[in-house]
Coordinates of C-alpha atoms in Angstrom, one line a residue:
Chain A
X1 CA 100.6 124.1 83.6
X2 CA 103.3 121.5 82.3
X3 CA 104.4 118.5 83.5
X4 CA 107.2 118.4 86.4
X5 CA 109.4 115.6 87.6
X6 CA 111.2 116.4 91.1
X7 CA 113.8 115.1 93.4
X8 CA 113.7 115.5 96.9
X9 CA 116.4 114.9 99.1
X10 CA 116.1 115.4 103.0
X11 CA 118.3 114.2 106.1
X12 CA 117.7 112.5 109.6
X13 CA 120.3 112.9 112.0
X14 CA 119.4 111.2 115.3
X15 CA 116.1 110.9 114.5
X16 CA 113.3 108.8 113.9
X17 CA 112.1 109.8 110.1
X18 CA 109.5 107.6 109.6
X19 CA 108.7 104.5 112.4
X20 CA 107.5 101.1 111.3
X21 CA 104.4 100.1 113.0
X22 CA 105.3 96.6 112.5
X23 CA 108.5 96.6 113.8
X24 CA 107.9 98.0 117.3
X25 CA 108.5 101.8 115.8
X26 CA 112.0 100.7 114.7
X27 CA 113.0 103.3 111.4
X28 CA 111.7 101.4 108.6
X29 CA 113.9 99.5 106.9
X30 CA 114.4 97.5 103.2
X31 CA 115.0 93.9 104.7
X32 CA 117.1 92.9 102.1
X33 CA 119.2 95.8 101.7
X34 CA 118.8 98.0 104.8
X35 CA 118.2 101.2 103.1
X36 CA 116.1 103.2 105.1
X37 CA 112.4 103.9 103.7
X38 CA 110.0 106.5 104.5
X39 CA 106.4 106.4 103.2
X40 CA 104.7 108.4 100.3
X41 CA 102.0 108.8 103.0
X42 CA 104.1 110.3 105.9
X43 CA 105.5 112.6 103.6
X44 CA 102.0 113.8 102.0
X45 CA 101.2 114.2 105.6
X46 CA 104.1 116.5 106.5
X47 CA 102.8 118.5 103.2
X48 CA 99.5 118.7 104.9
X49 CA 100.1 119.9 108.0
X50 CA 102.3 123.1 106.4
X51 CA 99.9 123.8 103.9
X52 CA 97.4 123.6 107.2
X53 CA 99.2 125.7 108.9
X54 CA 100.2 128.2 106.3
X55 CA 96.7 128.5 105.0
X56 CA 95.0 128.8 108.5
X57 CA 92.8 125.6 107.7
X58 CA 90.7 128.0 105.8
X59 CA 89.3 127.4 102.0
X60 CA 90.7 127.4 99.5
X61 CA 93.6 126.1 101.6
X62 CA 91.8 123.7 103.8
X63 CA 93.3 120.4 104.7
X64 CA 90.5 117.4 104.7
X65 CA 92.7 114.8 106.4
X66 CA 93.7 116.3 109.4
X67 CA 95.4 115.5 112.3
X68 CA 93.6 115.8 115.8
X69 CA 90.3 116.8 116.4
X70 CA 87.8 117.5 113.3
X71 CA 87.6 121.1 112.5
X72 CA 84.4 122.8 112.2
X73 CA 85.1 124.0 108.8
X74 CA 83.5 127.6 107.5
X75 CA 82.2 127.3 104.3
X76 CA 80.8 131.0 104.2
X77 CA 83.5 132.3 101.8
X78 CA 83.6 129.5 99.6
X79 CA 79.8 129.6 99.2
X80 CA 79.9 133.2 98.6
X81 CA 82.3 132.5 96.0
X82 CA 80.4 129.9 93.9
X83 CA 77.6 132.8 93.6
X84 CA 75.4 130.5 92.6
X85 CA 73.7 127.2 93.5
X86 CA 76.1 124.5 91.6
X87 CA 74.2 121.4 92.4
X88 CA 70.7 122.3 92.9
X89 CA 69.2 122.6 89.6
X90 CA 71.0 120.0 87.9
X91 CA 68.8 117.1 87.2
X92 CA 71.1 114.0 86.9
X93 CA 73.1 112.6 90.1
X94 CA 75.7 112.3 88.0
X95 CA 76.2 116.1 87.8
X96 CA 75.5 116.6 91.1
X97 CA 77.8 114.5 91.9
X98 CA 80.8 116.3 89.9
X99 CA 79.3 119.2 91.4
X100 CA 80.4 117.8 94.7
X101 CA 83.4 116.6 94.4
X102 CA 84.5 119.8 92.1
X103 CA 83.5 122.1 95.8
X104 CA 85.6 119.2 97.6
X105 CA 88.3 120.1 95.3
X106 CA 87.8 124.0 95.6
X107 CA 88.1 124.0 99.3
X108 CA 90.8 121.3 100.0
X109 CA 93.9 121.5 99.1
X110 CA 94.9 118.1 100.0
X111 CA 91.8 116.5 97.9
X112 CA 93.0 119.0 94.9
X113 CA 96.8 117.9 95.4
X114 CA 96.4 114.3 96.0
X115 CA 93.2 113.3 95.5
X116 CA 90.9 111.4 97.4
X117 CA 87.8 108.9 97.9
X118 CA 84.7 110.4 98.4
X119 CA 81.0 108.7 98.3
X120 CA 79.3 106.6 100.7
X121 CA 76.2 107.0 99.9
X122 CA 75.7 108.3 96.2
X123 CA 78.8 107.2 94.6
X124 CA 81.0 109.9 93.3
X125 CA 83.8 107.6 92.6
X126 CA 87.1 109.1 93.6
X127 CA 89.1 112.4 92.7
X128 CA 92.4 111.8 91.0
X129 CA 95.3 114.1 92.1
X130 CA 98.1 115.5 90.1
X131 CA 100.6 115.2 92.2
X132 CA 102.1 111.9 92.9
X133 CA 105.2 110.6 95.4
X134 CA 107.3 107.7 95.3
X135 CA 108.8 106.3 98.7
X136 CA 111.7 107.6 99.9
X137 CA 115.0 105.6 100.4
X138 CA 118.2 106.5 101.7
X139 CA 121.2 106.5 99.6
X140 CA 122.9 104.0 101.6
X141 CA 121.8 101.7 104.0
X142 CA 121.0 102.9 107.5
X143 CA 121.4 101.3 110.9
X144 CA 118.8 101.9 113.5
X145 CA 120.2 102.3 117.1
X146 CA 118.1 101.6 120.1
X147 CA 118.5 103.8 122.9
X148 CA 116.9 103.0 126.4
X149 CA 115.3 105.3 128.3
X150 CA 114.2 106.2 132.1
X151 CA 111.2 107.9 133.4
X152 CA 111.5 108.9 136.9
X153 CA 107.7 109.3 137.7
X154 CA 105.2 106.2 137.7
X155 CA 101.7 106.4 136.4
X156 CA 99.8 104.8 139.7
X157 CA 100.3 104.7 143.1
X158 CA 101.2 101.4 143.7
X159 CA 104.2 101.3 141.8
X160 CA 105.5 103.9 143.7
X161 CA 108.1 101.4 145.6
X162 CA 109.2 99.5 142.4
X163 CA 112.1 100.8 139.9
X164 CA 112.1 103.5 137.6
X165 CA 110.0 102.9 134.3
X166 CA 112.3 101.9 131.1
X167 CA 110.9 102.7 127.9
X168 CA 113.1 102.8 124.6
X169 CA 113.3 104.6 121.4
X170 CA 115.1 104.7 118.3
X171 CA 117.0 106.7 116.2
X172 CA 119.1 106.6 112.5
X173 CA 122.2 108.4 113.2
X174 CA 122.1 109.7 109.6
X175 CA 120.4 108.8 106.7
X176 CA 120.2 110.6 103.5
X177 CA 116.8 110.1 101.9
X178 CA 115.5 110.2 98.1
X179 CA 112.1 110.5 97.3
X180 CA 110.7 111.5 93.4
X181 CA 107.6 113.0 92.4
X182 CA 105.2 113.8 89.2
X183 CA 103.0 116.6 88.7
X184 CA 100.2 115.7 86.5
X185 CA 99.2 118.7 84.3
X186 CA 96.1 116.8 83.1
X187 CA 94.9 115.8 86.6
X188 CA 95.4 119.4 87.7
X189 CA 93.5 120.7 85.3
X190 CA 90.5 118.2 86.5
X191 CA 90.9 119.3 90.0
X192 CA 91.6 122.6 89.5
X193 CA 95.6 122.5 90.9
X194 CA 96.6 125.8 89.9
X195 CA 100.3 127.9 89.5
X196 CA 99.7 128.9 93.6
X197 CA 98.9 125.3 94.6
X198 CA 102.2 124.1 92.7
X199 CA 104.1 127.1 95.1
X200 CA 102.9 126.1 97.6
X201 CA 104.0 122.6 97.1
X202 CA 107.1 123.4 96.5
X203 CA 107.3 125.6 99.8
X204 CA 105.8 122.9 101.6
X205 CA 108.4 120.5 100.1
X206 CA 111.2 123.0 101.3
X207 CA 109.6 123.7 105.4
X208 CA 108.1 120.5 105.7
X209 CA 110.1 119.2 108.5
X210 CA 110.5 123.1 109.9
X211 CA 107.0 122.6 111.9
X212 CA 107.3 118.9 112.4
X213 CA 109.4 118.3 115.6
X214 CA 108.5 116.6 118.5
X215 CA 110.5 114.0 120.5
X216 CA 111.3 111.6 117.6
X217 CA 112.3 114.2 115.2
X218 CA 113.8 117.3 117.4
X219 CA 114.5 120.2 115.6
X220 CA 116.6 120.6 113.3
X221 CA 117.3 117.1 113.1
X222 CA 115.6 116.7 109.6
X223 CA 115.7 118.8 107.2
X224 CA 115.1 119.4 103.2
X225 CA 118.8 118.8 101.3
X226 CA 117.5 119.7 98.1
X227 CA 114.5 120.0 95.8
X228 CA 115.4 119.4 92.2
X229 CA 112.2 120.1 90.1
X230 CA 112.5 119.5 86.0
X231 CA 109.8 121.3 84.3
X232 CA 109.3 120.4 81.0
X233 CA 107.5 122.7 78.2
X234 CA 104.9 120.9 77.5
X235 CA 101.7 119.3 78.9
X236 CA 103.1 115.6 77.7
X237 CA 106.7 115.9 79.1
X238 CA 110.2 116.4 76.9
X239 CA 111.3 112.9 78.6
X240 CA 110.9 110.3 80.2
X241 CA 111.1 110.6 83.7
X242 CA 113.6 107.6 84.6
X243 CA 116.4 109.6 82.3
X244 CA 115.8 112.9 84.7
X245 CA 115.9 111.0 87.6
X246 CA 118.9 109.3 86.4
X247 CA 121.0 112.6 85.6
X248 CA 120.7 113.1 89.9
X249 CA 123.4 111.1 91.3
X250 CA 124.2 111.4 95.0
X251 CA 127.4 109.5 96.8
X252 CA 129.7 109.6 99.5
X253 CA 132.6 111.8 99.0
X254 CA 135.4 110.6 98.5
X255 CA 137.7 110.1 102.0
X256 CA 134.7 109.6 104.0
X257 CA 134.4 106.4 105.7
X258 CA 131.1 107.0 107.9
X259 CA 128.8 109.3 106.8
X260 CA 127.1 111.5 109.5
X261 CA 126.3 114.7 107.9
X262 CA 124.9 116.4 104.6
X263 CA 128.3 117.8 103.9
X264 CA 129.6 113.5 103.7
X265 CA 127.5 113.5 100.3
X266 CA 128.2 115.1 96.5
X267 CA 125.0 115.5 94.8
X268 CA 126.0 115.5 90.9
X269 CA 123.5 116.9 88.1
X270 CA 124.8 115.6 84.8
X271 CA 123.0 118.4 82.9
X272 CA 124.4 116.8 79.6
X273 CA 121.9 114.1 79.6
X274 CA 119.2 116.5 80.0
X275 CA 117.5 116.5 76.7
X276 CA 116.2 119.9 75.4
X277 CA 112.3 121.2 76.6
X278 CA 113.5 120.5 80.1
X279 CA 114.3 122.8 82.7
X280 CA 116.0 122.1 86.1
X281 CA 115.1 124.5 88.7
X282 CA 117.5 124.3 91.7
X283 CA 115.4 125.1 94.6
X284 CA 117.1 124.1 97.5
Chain B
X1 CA 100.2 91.2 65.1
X2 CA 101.6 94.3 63.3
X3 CA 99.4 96.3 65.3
X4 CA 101.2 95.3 68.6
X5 CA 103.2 97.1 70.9
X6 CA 105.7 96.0 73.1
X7 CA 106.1 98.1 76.3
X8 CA 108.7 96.9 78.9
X9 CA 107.8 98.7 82.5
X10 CA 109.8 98.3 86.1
X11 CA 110.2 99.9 89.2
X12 CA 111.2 99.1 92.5
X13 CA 107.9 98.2 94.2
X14 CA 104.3 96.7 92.9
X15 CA 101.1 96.2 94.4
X16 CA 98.6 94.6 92.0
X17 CA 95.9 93.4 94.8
X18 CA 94.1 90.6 95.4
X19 CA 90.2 91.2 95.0
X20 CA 90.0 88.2 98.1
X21 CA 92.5 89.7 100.8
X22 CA 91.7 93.2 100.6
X23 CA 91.4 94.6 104.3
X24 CA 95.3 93.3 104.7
X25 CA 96.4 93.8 101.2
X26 CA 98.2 91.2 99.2
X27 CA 99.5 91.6 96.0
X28 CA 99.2 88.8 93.0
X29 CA 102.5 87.0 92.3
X30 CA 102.7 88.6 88.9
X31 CA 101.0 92.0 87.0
X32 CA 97.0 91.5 86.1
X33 CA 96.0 92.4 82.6
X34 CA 93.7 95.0 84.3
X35 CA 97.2 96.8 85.8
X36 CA 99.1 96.5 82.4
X37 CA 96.2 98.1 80.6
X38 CA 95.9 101.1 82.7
X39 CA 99.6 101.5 82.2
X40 CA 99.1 101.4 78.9
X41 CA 96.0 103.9 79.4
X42 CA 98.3 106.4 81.1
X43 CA 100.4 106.9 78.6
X44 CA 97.8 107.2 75.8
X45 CA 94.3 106.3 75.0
X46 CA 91.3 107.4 73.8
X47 CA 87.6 106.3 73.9
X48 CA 87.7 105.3 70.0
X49 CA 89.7 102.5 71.1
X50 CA 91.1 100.3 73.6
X51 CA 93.3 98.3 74.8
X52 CA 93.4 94.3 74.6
X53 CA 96.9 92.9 76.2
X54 CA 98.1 89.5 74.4
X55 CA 100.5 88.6 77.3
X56 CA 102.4 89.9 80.4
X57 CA 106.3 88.4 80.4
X58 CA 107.7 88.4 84.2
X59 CA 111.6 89.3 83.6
X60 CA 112.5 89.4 87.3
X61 CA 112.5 86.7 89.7
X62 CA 109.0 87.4 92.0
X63 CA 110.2 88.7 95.3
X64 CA 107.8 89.9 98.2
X65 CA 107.9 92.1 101.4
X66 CA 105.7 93.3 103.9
X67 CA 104.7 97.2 104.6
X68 CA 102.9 98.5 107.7
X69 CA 101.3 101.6 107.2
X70 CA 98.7 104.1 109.5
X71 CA 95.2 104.0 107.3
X72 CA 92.1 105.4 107.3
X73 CA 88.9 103.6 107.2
X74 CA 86.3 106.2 106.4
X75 CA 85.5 108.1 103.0
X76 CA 84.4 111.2 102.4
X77 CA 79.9 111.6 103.1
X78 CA 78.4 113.2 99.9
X79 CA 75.6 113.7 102.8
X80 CA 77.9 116.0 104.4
X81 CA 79.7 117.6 101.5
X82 CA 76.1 118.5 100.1
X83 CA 75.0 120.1 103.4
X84 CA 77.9 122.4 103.6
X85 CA 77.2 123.4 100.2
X86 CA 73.8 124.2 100.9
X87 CA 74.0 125.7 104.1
X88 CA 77.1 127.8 103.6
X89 CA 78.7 126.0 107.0
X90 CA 79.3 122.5 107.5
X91 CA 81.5 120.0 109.5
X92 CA 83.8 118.7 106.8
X93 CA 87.3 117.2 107.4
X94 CA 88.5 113.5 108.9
X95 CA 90.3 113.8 112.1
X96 CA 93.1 111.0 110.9
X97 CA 94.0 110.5 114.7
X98 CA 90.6 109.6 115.7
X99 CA 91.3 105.5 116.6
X100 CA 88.0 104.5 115.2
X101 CA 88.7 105.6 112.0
X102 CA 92.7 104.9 111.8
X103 CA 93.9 101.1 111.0
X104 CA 97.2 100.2 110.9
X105 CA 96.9 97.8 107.8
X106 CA 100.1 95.1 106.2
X107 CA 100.2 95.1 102.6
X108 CA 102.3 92.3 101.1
X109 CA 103.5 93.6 97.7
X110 CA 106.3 92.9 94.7
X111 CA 109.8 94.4 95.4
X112 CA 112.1 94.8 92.0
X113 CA 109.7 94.1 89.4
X114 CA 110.2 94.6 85.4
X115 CA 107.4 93.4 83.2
X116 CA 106.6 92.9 79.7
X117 CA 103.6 94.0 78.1
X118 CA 102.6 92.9 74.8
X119 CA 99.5 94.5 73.5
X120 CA 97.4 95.6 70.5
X121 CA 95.1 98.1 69.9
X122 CA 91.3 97.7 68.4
X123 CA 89.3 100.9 66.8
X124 CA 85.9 101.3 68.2
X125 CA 83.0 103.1 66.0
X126 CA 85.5 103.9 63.1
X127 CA 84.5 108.3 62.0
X128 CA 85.4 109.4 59.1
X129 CA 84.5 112.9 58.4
X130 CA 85.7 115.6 55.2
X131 CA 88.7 117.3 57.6
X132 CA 89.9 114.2 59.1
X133 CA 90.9 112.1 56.4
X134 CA 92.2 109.3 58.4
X135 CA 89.4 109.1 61.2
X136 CA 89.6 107.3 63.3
X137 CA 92.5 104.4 61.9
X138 CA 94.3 102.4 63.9
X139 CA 97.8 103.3 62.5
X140 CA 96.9 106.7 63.9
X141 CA 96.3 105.2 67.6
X142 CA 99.4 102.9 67.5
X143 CA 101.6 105.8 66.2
X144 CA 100.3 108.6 69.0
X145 CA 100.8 105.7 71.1
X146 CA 104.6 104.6 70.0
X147 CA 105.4 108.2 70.0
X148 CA 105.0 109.3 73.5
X149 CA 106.0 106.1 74.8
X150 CA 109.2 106.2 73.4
X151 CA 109.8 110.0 74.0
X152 CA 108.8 109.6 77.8
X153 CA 105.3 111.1 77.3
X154 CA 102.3 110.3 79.4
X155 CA 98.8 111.6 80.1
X156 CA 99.6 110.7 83.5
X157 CA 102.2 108.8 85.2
X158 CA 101.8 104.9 85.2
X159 CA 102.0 103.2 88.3
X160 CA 102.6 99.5 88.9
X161 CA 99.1 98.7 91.0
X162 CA 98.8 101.9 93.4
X163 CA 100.0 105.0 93.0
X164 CA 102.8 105.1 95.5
X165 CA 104.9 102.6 93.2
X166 CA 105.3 104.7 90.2
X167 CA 106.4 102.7 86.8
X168 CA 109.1 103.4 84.5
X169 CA 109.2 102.3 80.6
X170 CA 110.5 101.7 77.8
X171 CA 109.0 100.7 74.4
X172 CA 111.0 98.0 72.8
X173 CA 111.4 95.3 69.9
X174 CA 111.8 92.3 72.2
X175 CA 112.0 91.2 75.8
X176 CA 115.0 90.5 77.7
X177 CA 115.1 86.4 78.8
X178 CA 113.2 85.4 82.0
X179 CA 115.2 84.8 85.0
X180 CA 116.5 80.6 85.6
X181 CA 114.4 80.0 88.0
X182 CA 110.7 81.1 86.0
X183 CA 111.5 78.4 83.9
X184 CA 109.4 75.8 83.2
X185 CA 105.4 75.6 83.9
X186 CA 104.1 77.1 86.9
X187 CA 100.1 77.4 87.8
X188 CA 99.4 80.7 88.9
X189 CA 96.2 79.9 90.0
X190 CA 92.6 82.3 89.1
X191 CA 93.7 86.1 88.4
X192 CA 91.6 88.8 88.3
X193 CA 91.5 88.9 84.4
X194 CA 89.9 92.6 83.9
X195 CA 86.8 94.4 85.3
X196 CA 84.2 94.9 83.1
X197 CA 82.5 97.8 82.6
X198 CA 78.7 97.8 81.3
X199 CA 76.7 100.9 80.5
X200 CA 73.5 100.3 83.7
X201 CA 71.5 103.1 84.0
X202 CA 71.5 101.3 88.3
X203 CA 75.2 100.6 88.4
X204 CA 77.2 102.2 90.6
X205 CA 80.1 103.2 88.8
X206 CA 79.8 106.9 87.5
X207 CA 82.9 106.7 83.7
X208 CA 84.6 109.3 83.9
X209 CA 84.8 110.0 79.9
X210 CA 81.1 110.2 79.4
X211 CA 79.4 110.7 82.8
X212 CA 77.1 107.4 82.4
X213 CA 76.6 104.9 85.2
X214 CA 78.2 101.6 84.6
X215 CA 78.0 98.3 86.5
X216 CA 81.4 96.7 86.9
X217 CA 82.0 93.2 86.5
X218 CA 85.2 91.1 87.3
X219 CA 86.6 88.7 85.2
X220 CA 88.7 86.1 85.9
X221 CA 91.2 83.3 84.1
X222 CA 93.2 80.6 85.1
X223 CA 96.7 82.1 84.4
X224 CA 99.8 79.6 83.6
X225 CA 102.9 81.2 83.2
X226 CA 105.5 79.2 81.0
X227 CA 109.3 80.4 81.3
X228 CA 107.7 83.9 82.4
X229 CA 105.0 84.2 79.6
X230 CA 101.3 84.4 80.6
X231 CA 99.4 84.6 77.7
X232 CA 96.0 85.9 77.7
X233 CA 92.3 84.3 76.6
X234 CA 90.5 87.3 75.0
X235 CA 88.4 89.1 78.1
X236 CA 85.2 87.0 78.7
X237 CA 81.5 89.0 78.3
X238 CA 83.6 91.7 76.7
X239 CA 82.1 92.5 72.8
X240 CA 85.6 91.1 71.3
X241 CA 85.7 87.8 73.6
X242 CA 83.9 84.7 74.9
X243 CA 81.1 84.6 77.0

């Protein structure tokens, strides 16, 4: 595998991408600037719960941090796989340690993706993951609107006689949002993050908002823009990563005062500053 | 030093933590010689040699913000891990919306950062063997190193503290100027200096090049930072420094 540098573009329209548990569950925000942020971690998680749900929870495509109640996780296959006993009659804890985290790896395909921290008691140290995401931030600032909200039932009794319940959410009525990612062919090598894993990633990148409504995010109210993935040909990379991001350009088109849709942006490559060795795959 | 290298890195967000305030993280006012290194690590480095950075220039003005974010507390059991492996069936996973294992945690980190590093390389256990001439020389390090720096190579992609707030760089002949208001002397109090790594057949620490157990030590220094330069005492209880 070579290395890969992406671009990922997506869009909220009245919806809450990513809420700010400091900030009451307001959209989170740059303070200074008011661009609209969503988290590496919320958007890992969204990867998760497609390649979850794609893969059944099942090795090889298990999903070790997982939403809602622990699953009782079948190991039979993967067992029957290995063949043999990896751990067993190795005589050092160091190896039986790599032994462990190298069937962690195997099974999950979050912990071969994006790593993760294993070892409480015999310390394995931590698995590195190759696949690494920036935050996302909106191309322009964003304003978060605060809509109140009635309930027309009351949770006891006694409250029966008093008004309705108010409650309140919030929305962005559109933000465009950037986010950038690495793929580490040397990591994947170490965990094992193979040409089906980095599909998958790919279609998970491209659905991950498809199986991720709910009142804050109805459907079709977010949604993957675009995927720009440079692959370079070799393991080291043909350029530096900054320069490929750079040759992405998205702004308002021209005439548009308020943005509110996809259609409000231009997204330019400027393939000219894309140095040889470098590929741009257009997926979305 | 001709065998220096000067390595200007940026982004928009850094985290480099402070070893005290952990729980609720808070990052140090500038980079740690212990972050600039494993920059420097990521792009190139092998176990013949290492790394020894000189100083760290600051060439933005420090600016902080806050970040809320959902957490989990718990780590993977190599207790569990080894009985699925043994008995075929096991109950693996972390439910992440289990409340006892799910912290909302503030980090307080660097926004807009762009650092200098100025470093130099030293050759460990020089080899010299019939078909490699050159061994293990320390032209051959820096020039590896220069070349996939300045060609946007890396082993894997530097990050300025955690991994979230990926680096950008640029190898260079000089430093920009340090913003007006770095001028001057300012006391940037004790800074985690580097952790130190000792081969302990008890430590707790498993290196990932040879698969030895290592104890890990941190190191501290009192870090003054005049017009935006830190410069750095050699790493004490390291072979190359003071004790």
């Amino acid at each position: 595998m070579n290395r890969y540098d992406f671009v990922y573009l997506f869009d909220a329209k009245d919806a809450n991408p990513n809420g700010d548990p400091d900030a009451g569950n307001l959209p989170r925000v740059d303070p200074e600037t008011n661009h609209g942020l969503v988290t590496d971690v919320c958007l890992k998680r969204k990867i998760r719960n497609y390649v979850g749900l794609k893969g059944g929870y099942e090795p090889p495509l298990d999903i070790y941090f997982t939403d809602g109640a622990v699953l009782n996780n079948k190991h039979k296959k993967a067992w029957e796989s290995i063949g043999e006993e990896p751990s067993n009659n190795l005589p050092k804890d160091v190896a039986k340690a790599r032994a462990l985290q190298q069937f962690m790896c195997r099974n999950y395909y979050d912990i071969r993706t994006f790593g993760a921290v294993m070892g409480t008691e015999v310390n394995c140290g931590q698995v590195r993951g190759p696949v690494q995401i920036s935050f996302a931030r909106s191309v322009e600032p964003v304003v978060a609107v605060e809509h109140a909200i009635t309930r027309s039932s009351v949770t006891n009794e006694r409250d029966l006689e008093k008004e309705r319940t108010m409650g309140r959410k919030f929305t962005v009525p559109y933000g465009l949002y950037r986010a950038h990612g690495f793929v580490n062919p040397f990591l994947a090598k170490q965990t094992g993050f193979g040409e089906d894993d980095l599909a998958l990633l790919w279609e998970a990148l491209e659905n991950a908002f498809q199986f991720d409504q709910s009142a804050a995010r109805p459907a079709g109210s977010m949604a993957a823009r675009k995927l720009l993935v440079f692959e370079h040909d070799s393991e080291l990379g043909n350029a530096p990563s900054h320069r490929l991001f750079e040759a992405v350009r998205v702004k308002r088109r021209s005439g548009v005062d308020v943005t509110r849709e996809f259609g409000d942006f231009e997204v330019e490559v400027d393939r000219a500053v894309i140095p040889g060795g470098v590929n741009l795959h257009e997926r979305l | 030093m001709d065998n220096a290298v000067k390595l200007e890195v940026w982004g928009d967000y850094a985290s480099f933590n402070r070893p005290e305030m952990k729980v609720e993280r808070v990052s140090y006012e500038v980079m740690t010689p212990s972050a600039a290194r494993g920059i420097l690590e990521a792009i190139y480095w092998k176990p013949q040699m290492r790394w020894i950075v000189d100083a760290i220039h600051v060439l933005r003005p420090i600016r902080f913000t806050s970040l809320r974010r959902n957490e989990i507390t718990a780590k993977i059991s190599t207790q569990l891990v080894e009985r699925a492996m043994k008995g075929g069936a096991g109950d693996l996973g972390i439910d992440v919306g289990n409340p006892r294992i799910r912290a909302q945690r503030a980090a307080i980190i660097l926004r807009d950062v762009r650092y200098g590093i100025e470093a130099h390389v030293e050759v460990l256990e020089p080899e010299r063997t019939a078909e490699n001439e050159n061994g293990n020389s320390l032209a051959k390090h820096l020039e590896m190193f220069r070349r996939r720096a300045s060609r946007g190579q890396c082993f894997h992609h530097p990050y300025l503290g955690t991994r979230e707030f990926p680096a950008e760089w640029a190898l260079v002949e000089s430093f920009g100027a340090c913003p007006e208001e770095l001028r001057g002397e300012r006391d940037l109090g004790l800074m985690l200096h580097d952790v130190l790594f000792e081969p302990d057949p008890k430590g707790k620490v498993v290196e990932s090049h040879r698969g030895t157990r290592c104890s890990a030590t941190p190191r501290f220094f009192l870090a003054r930072m005049r017009d935006g330069v830190i410069s750095l005492p050699p790493l004490a209880g390291s072979p190359g420094g003071t004790s």
